[in-house]
Structure formats: C-alpha cells, structure tokens
CSV table of C-alpha atoms in Angstrom, one decimal:
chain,number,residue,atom,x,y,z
A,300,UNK,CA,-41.7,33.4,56.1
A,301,UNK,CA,-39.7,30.4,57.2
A,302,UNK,CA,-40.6,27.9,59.6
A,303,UNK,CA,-40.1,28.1,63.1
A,304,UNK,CA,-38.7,25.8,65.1
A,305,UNK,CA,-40.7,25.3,67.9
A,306,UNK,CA,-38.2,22.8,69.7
A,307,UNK,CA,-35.7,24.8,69.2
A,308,UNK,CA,-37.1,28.0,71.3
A,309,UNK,CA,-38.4,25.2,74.4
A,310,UNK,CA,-35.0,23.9,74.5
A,311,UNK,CA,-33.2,27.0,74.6
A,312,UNK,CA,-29.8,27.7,73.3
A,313,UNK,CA,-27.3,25.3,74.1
A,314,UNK,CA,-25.2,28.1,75.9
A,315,UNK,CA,-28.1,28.9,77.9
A,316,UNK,CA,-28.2,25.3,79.5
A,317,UNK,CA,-27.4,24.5,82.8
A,318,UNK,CA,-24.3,22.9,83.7
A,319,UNK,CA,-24.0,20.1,86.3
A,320,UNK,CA,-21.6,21.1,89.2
A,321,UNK,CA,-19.9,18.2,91.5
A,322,UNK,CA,-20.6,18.8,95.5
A,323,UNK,CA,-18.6,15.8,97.2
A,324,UNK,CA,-19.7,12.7,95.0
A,325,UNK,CA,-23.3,14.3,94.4
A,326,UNK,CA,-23.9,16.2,90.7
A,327,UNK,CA,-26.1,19.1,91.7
A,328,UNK,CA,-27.5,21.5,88.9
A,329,UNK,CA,-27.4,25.2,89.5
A,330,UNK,CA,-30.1,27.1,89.3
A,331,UNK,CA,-31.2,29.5,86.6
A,332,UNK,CA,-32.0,32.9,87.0
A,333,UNK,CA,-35.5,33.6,85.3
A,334,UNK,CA,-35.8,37.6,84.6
A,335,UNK,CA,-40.2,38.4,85.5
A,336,UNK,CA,-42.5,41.3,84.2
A,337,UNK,CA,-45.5,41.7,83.4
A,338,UNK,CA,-48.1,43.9,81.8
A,339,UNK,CA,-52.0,44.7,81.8
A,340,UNK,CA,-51.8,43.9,85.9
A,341,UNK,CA,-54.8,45.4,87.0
A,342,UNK,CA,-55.2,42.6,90.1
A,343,UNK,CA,-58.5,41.3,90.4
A,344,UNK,CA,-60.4,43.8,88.5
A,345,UNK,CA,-61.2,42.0,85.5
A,346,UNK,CA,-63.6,44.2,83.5
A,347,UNK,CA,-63.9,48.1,82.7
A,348,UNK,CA,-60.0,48.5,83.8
A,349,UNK,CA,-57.4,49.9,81.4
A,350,UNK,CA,-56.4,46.7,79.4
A,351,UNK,CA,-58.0,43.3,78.1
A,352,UNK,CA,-55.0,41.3,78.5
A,353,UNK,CA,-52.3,40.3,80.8
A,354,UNK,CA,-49.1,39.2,80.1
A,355,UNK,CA,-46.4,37.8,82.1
A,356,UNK,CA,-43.0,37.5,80.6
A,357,UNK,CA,-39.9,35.6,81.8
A,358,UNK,CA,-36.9,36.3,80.0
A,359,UNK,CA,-33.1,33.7,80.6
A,360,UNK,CA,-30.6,36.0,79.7
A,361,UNK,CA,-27.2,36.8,81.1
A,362,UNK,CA,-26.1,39.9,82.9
A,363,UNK,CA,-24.0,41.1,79.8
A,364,UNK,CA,-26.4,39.8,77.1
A,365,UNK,CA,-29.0,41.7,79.0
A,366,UNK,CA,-27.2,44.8,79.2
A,367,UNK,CA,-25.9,44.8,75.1
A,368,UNK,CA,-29.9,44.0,74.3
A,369,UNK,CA,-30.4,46.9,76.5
A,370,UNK,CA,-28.1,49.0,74.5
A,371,UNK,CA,-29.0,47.6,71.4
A,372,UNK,CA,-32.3,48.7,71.7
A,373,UNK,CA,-31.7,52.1,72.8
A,374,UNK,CA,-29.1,52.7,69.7
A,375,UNK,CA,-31.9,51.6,67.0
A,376,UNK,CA,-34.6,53.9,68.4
A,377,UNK,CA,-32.5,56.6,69.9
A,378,UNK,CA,-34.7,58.4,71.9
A,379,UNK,CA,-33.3,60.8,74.8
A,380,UNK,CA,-35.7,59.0,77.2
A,381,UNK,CA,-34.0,57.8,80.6
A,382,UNK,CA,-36.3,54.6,81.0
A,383,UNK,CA,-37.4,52.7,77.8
A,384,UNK,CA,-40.7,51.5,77.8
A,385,UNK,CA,-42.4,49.1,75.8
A,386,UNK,CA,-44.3,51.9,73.7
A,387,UNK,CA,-41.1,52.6,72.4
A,388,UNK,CA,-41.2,49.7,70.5
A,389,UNK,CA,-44.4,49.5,69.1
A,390,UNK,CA,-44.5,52.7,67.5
A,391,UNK,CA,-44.5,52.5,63.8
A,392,UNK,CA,-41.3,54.2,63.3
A,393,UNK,CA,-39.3,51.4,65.0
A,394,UNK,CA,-41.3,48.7,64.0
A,395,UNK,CA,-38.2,47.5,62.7
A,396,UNK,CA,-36.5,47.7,66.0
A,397,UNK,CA,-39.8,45.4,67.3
A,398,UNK,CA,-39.7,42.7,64.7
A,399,UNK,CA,-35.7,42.2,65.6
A,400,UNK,CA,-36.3,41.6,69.1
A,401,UNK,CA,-39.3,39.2,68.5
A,402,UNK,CA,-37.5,37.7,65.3
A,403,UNK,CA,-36.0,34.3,65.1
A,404,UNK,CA,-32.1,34.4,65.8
A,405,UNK,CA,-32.8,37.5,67.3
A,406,UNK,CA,-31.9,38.4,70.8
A,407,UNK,CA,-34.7,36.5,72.4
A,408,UNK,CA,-35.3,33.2,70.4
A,409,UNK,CA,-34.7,30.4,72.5
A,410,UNK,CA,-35.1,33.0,75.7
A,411,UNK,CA,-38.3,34.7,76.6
A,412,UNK,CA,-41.6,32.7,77.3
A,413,UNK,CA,-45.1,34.9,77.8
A,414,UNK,CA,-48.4,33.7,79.4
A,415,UNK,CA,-51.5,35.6,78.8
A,416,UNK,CA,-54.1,36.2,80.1
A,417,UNK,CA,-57.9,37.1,78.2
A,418,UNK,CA,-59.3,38.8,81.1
A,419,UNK,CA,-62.9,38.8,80.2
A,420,UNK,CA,-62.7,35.0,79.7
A,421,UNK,CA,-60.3,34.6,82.8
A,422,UNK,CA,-63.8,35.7,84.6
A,423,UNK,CA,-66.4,33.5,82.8
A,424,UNK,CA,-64.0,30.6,83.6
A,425,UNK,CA,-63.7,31.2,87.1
A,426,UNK,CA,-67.9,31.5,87.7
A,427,UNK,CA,-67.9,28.2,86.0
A,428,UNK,CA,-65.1,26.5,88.0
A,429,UNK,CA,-66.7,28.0,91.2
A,430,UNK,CA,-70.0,28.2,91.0
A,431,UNK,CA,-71.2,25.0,88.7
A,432,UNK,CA,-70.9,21.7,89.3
A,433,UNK,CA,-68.6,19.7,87.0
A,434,UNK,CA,-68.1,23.2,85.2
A,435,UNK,CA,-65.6,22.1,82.4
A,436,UNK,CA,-63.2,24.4,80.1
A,437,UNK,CA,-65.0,23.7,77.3
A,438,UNK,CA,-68.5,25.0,79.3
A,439,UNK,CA,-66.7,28.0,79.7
A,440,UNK,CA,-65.7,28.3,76.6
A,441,UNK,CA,-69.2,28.2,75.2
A,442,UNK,CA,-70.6,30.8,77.6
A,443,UNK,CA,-67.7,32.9,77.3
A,444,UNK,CA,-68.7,32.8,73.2
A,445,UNK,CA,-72.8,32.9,73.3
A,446,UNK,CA,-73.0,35.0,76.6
A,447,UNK,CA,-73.3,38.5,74.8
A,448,UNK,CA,-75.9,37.5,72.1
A,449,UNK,CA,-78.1,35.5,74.8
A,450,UNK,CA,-78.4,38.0,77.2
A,451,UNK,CA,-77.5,41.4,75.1
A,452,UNK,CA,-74.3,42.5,75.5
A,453,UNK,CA,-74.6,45.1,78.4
A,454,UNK,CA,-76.6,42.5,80.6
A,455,UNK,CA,-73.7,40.0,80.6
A,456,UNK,CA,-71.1,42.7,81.2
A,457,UNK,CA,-73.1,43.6,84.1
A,458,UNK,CA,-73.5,39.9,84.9
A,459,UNK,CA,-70.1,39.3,84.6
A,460,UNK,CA,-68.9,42.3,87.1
A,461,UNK,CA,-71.4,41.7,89.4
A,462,UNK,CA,-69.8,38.0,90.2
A,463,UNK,CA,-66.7,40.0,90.4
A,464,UNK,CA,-67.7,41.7,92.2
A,465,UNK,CA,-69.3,39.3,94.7
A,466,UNK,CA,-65.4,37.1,94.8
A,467,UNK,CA,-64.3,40.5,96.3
A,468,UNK,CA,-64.2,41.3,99.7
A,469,UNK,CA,-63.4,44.9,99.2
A,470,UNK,CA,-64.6,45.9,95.3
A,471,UNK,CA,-63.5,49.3,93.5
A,472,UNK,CA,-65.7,51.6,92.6
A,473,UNK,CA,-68.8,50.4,90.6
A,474,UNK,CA,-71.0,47.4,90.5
A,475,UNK,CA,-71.4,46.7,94.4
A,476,UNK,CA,-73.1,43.5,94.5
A,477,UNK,CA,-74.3,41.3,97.7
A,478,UNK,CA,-74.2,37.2,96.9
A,479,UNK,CA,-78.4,37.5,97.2
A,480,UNK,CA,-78.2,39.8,94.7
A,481,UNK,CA,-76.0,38.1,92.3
A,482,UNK,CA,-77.9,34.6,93.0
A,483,UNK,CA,-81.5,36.7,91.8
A,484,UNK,CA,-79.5,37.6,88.6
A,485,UNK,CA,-78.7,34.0,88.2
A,486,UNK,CA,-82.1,33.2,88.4
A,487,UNK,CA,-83.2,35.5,86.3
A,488,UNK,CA,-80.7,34.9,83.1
A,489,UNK,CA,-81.3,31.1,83.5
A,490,UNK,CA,-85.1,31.5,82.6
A,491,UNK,CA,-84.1,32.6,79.2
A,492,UNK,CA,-84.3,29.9,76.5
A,493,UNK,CA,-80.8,29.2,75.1
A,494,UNK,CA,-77.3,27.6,75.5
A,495,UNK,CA,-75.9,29.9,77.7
A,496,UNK,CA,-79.0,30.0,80.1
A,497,UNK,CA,-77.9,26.3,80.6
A,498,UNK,CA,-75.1,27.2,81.9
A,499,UNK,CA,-76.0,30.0,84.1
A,500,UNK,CA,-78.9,27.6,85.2
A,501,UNK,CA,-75.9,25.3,86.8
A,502,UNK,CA,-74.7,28.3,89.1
A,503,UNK,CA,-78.1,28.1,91.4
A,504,UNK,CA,-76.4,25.6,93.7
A,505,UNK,CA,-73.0,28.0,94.3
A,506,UNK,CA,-74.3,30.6,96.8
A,507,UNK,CA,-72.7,27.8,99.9
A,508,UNK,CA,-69.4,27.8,97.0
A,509,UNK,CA,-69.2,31.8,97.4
A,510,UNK,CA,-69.5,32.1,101.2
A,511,UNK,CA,-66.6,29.2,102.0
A,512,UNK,CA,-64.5,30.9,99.6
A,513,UNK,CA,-65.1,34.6,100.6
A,514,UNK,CA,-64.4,32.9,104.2
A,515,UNK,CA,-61.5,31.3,103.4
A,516,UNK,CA,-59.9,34.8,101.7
A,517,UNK,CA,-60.5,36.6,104.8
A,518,UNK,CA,-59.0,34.2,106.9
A,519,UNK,CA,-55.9,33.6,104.8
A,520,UNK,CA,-53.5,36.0,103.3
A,521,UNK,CA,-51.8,33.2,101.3
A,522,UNK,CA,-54.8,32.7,99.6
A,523,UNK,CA,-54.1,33.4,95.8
A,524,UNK,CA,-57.6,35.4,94.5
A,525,UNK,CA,-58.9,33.2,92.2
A,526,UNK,CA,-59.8,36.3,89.8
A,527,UNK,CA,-56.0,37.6,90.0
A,528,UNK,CA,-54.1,36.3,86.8
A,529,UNK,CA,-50.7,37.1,88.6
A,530,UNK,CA,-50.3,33.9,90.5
A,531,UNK,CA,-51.1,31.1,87.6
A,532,UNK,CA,-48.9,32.9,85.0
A,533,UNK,CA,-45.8,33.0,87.7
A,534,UNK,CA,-46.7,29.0,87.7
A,535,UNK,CA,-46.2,28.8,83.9
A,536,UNK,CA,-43.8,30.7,84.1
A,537,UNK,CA,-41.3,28.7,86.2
A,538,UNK,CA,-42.8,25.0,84.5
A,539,UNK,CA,-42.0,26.5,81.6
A,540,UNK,CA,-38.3,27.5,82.8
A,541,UNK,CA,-37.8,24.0,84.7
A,542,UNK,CA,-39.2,21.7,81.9
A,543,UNK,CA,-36.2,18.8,82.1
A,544,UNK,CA,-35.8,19.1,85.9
A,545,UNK,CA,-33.7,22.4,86.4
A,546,UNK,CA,-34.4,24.6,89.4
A,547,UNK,CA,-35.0,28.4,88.5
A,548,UNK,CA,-34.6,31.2,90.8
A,549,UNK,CA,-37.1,34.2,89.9
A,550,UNK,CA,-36.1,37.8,89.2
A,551,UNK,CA,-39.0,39.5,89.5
A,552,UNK,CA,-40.2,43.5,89.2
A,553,UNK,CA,-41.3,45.0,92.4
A,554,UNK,CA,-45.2,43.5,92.7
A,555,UNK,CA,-47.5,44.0,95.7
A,556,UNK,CA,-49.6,41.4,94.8
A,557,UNK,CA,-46.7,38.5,95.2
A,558,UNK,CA,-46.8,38.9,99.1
A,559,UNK,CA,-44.5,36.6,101.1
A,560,UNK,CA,-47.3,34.3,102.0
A,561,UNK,CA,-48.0,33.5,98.7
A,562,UNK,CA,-44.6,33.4,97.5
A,563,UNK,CA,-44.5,30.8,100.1
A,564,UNK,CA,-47.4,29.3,98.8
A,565,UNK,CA,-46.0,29.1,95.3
A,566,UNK,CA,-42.4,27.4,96.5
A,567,UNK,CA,-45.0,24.4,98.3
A,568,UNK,CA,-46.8,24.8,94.9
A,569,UNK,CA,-43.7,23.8,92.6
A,570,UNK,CA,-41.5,22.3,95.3
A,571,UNK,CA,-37.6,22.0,93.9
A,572,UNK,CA,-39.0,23.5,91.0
A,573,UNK,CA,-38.5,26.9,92.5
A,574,UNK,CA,-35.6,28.2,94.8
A,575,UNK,CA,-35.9,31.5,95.3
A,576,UNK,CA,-37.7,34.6,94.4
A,577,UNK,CA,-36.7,38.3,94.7
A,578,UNK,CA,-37.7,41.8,93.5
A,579,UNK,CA,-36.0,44.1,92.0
A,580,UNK,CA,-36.7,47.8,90.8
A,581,UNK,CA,-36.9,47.0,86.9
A,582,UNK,CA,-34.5,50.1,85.9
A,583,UNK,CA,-31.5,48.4,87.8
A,584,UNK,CA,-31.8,45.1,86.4
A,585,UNK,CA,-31.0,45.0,82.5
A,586,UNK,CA,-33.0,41.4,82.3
A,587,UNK,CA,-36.3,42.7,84.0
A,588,UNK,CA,-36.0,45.5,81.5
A,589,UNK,CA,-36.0,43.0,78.2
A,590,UNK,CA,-39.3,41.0,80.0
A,591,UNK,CA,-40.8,44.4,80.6
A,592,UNK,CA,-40.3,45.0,76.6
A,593,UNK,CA,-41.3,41.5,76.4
A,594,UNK,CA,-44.7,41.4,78.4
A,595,UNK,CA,-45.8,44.8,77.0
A,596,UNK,CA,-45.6,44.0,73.8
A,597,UNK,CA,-47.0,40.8,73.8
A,598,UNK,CA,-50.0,42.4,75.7
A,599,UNK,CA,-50.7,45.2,73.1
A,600,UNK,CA,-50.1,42.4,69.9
A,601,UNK,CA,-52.5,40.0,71.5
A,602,UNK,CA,-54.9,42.8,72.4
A,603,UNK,CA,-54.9,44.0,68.4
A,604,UNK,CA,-55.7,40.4,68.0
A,605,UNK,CA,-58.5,39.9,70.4
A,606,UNK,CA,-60.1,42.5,69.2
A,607,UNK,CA,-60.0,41.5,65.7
A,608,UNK,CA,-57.9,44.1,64.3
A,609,UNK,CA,-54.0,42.2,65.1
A,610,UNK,CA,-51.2,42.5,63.1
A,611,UNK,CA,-50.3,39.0,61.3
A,612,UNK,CA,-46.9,39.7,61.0
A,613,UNK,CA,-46.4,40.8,64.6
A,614,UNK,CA,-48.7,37.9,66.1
A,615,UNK,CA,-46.6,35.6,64.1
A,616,UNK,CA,-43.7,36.6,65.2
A,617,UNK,CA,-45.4,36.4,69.0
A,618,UNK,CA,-46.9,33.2,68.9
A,619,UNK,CA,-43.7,31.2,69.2
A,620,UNK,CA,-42.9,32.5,72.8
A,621,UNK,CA,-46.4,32.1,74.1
A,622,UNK,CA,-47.1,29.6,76.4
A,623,UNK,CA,-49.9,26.9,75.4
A,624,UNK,CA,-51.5,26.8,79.0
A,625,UNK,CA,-52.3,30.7,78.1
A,626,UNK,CA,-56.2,31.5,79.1
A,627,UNK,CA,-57.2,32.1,75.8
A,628,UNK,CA,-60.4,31.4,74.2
A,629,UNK,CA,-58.9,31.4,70.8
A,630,UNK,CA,-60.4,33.9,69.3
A,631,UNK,CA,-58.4,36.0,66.8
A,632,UNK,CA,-55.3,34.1,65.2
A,633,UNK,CA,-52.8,34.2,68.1
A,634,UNK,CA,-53.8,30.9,69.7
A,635,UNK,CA,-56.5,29.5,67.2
A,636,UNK,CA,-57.5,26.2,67.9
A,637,UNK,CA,-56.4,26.6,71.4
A,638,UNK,CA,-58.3,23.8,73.2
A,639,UNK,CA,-56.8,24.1,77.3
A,640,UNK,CA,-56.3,27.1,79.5
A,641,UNK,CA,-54.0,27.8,82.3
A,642,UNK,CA,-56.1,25.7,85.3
C-alpha cells in the first residue's frame, strides 16, 4: 500500500481552493460551500440506542462533481433503488465500488473530512468534565478503560445511563434516575478498592454541578446538550474546512437538533469562520448525498473497529479523512495512539 499523503488531503486540491475576489480596493475571499451529514445521530441517548458511533461528514465538492460521483456510483452498483444509501456500499459485492470512493485519487481525496464520535466514551468524558474537579482527558480515559472490570460490566452500564439519564430533563424510556439517586450510586462505586473508584470518588462534590446545569438547559434553548455529539462535530467540521482563514457556508441535511438558536450559537462560536448555514432535504442535493455515503460508512468501518472485529483495509483507507479532535479512546486501530478528544 503506498503512502498517503496527509498534507495533501488537509490542503485540498488546488482546484478546490478559494480564489480572492476584488470589492473596490479590498481582496475579499468567497466562501466555500461545505456539503453536512451525518450518521449514528441518536441525540443525547448515548447508550442502549441503535449505533456506537457517530459520524459527521463534510464533503467540498462542486455541483457537477457532486452529481457525476452521484452517477458514478449508481453505474458501479446498479441497483434499481431511487435513493442510494450508504448500505449500498458496504455490501460485499460492491466492496470495490467502496474502496474507490475512499481510495486515494479517488473522488474524495483531498474532499471529505469525518468526525466521530465513541458514544460510550463521549459519556464517561462528559461525567468527568462535569462532575469532577480538574477532571482531565486522560482521567477519562482511564475510567472509560478499567470502568467495566471494577465494577462488572452491567453495574457501569447502569452507572453510565443513569448519569444520562440524570443530564436529561426529559429521558426515554428506561433508566429514570433522580440526581439523589445517582449521587448514592456514586457513593457506593467509590467504596470499592481500585483505580476507577478514584475517579468516581471525585464526582461526590458535582450534585451543585448537575442542578446549575439542568437549570441552565431549561432556561436556554441555545444551550448545546452537553451529551449531544451533533454540535462539537459541526465545530470540527467547519475548523477543519476554514483551516488558512477561508469562510465556509454549511450545507447541511435537514436536522432537528441544529435549531436556530444554536445555529446562532455556533456563528458567535466560530465568528467569520462561519457565514451561513442551511438545510436541505439530502435527495435534492447531489453533495449532501456523497457526505451521507461518507458519514455512513465511516460509522459502520469505525464501529467494526471498536468492536474489535474492523476491516484493516477499509480502516486504512478511512483513517486519512478522520479528524484528529475525534472522541476516540483509541481503541481498535483507527485512531491508535490517539492522545486528545474533541473538547
């Protein structure tokens, strides 16, 4: 397999760049169009949902680049299906058709960009950052990884829903569980000899941490969940897209969760980083189509790999377009050695 370079698929293609464009005697540098999809978007339920992993794509493609890929796509698989999907890809007949998209030179080198998104460790990182004090990634980290042997693997899932559930002012179906009750659980896991205990020991003092913020979400729409992945990704996402200083406009698929307020709050977020953003029904927009291929299968290839059981060829081909802010505990081979998260 030949090396990839890196560089090469930041930077982009030099087609792809933006152009200066004179306004009087000021240079002013046009925005560029980011396609947005994602995959695995479950909102704040964490655990016990359908996926593991979410994965936001943002694809910088043309109109008519778009559209060929589009067609391209559909001519090597050939189904009679109206809307392609990305399970279309990632059967094993067109696994062909897969590795071309994802392939250097291929349609998207240079292009698409994915942040992901472990879900179970997504919610160990958020108790540490809100309930202990001067809870650090790599704290999280090592809970996330000795949790299930301290505490036996169906206490810390339960452990680990419950404080879901607690962040939530309305929870789903399930574990139902009042901050009191969470804060005995607490107590209870931090008598038991061990690392981990340690660390759940540090999450006594966060009861005052859980009311402010449960305030604070009922009293402000803007107020970006801090157990919803959707928000941080769309961050990446546009740094990513912006790296050098140009503005990017966002494409995105129709999502509930991206309400106006905090659409609002992401433009104060990123400033002149980000001019606009708009939905679109995926099926009439040829770009949001290729990030929709592009998010689902990231999100099943770094599933396989979570869960010990990945692809190396695929994940190869994969790890070039993921972003290195991804909250990712580096497990598997995707991100190994991965020593930040997505903050």
């Amino acid at each position: 397999m030949r090396p990839v370079n890196h560089d090469r698929r930041r930077r982009g293609r030099e087609s792809d760049r933006p152009r200066p464009v004179r306004s009087g005697t000021i240079e002013v540098v046009r925005p560029v169009e980011i396609a947005c999809d994602e995959s695995g978007s479950e909102g704040e339920n964490l655990l016990g949902g359908e996926t593991d992993v979410f994965a936001h794509a943002g694809v910088r493609m043309s109109w008519p680049e778009a559209t060929a890929c589009v067609r391209e796509i559909r001519a090597r698989i050939g189904s009679p299906a109206e809307e392609y999907k990305a399970n279309h890809l990632l059967r094993a007949k067109h696994r062909a058709v897969l590795e071309w998209l994802l392939a250097p030179d291929g349609p998207l080198d240079g292009r698409g960009h994915v942040h992901l998104t472990g879900k179970t460790f997504f919610a160990v990182r958020a108790a540490v950052t809100l309930l202990a004090e001067q809870g650090t990634d790599e704290m999280a980290r090592t809970l996330h990884r000795t949790g299930p042997a301290a505490f036996g693997a169906a206490r810390w899932q339960f452990f680990l829903t419950a404080f879901t559930s607690v962040l939530r002012l309305k929870p789903r179906r399930g574990v139902t569980t009042s901050p009191p009750e969470f804060f005995a659980l607490v107590e209870e896991l931090a008598r038991i000899p061990g690392e981990a205990a340690e660390i759940v020991a540090r999450f006594r003092g966060g009861a005052e941490r859980v009311a402010a913020y449960r305030a604070r979400l009922a009293g402000d729409p803007g107020l970006v969940p801090v157990l919803d992945p959707l928000v941080p990704a769309v961050l990446h996402t546009v740094r990513h897209f912006s790296d050098g200083g140009t503005p990017v406009a966002l494409v995105h698929d129709e999502q509930l969760a991206l309400t106006p307020e905090r659409v609002l709050q992401l433009k104060a977020t990123l400033g002149p980083r980000l001019v606009d953003v708009r939905f679109v029904d995926s099926r009439a927009d040829a770009r949001v189509q290729i990030a929709d291929f592009l998010a689902g299968v990231a999100r099943r290839i770094a599933s396989d790999d979570l869960n010990g059981h990945g692809d190396p060829r695929l994940t190869s081909l994969l790890r070039v377009f993921v972003d290195a802010g991804s909250v990712w505990d580096g497990t598997g081979s995707l991100l190994p050695g991965l020593e930040r998260d997505g903050g």
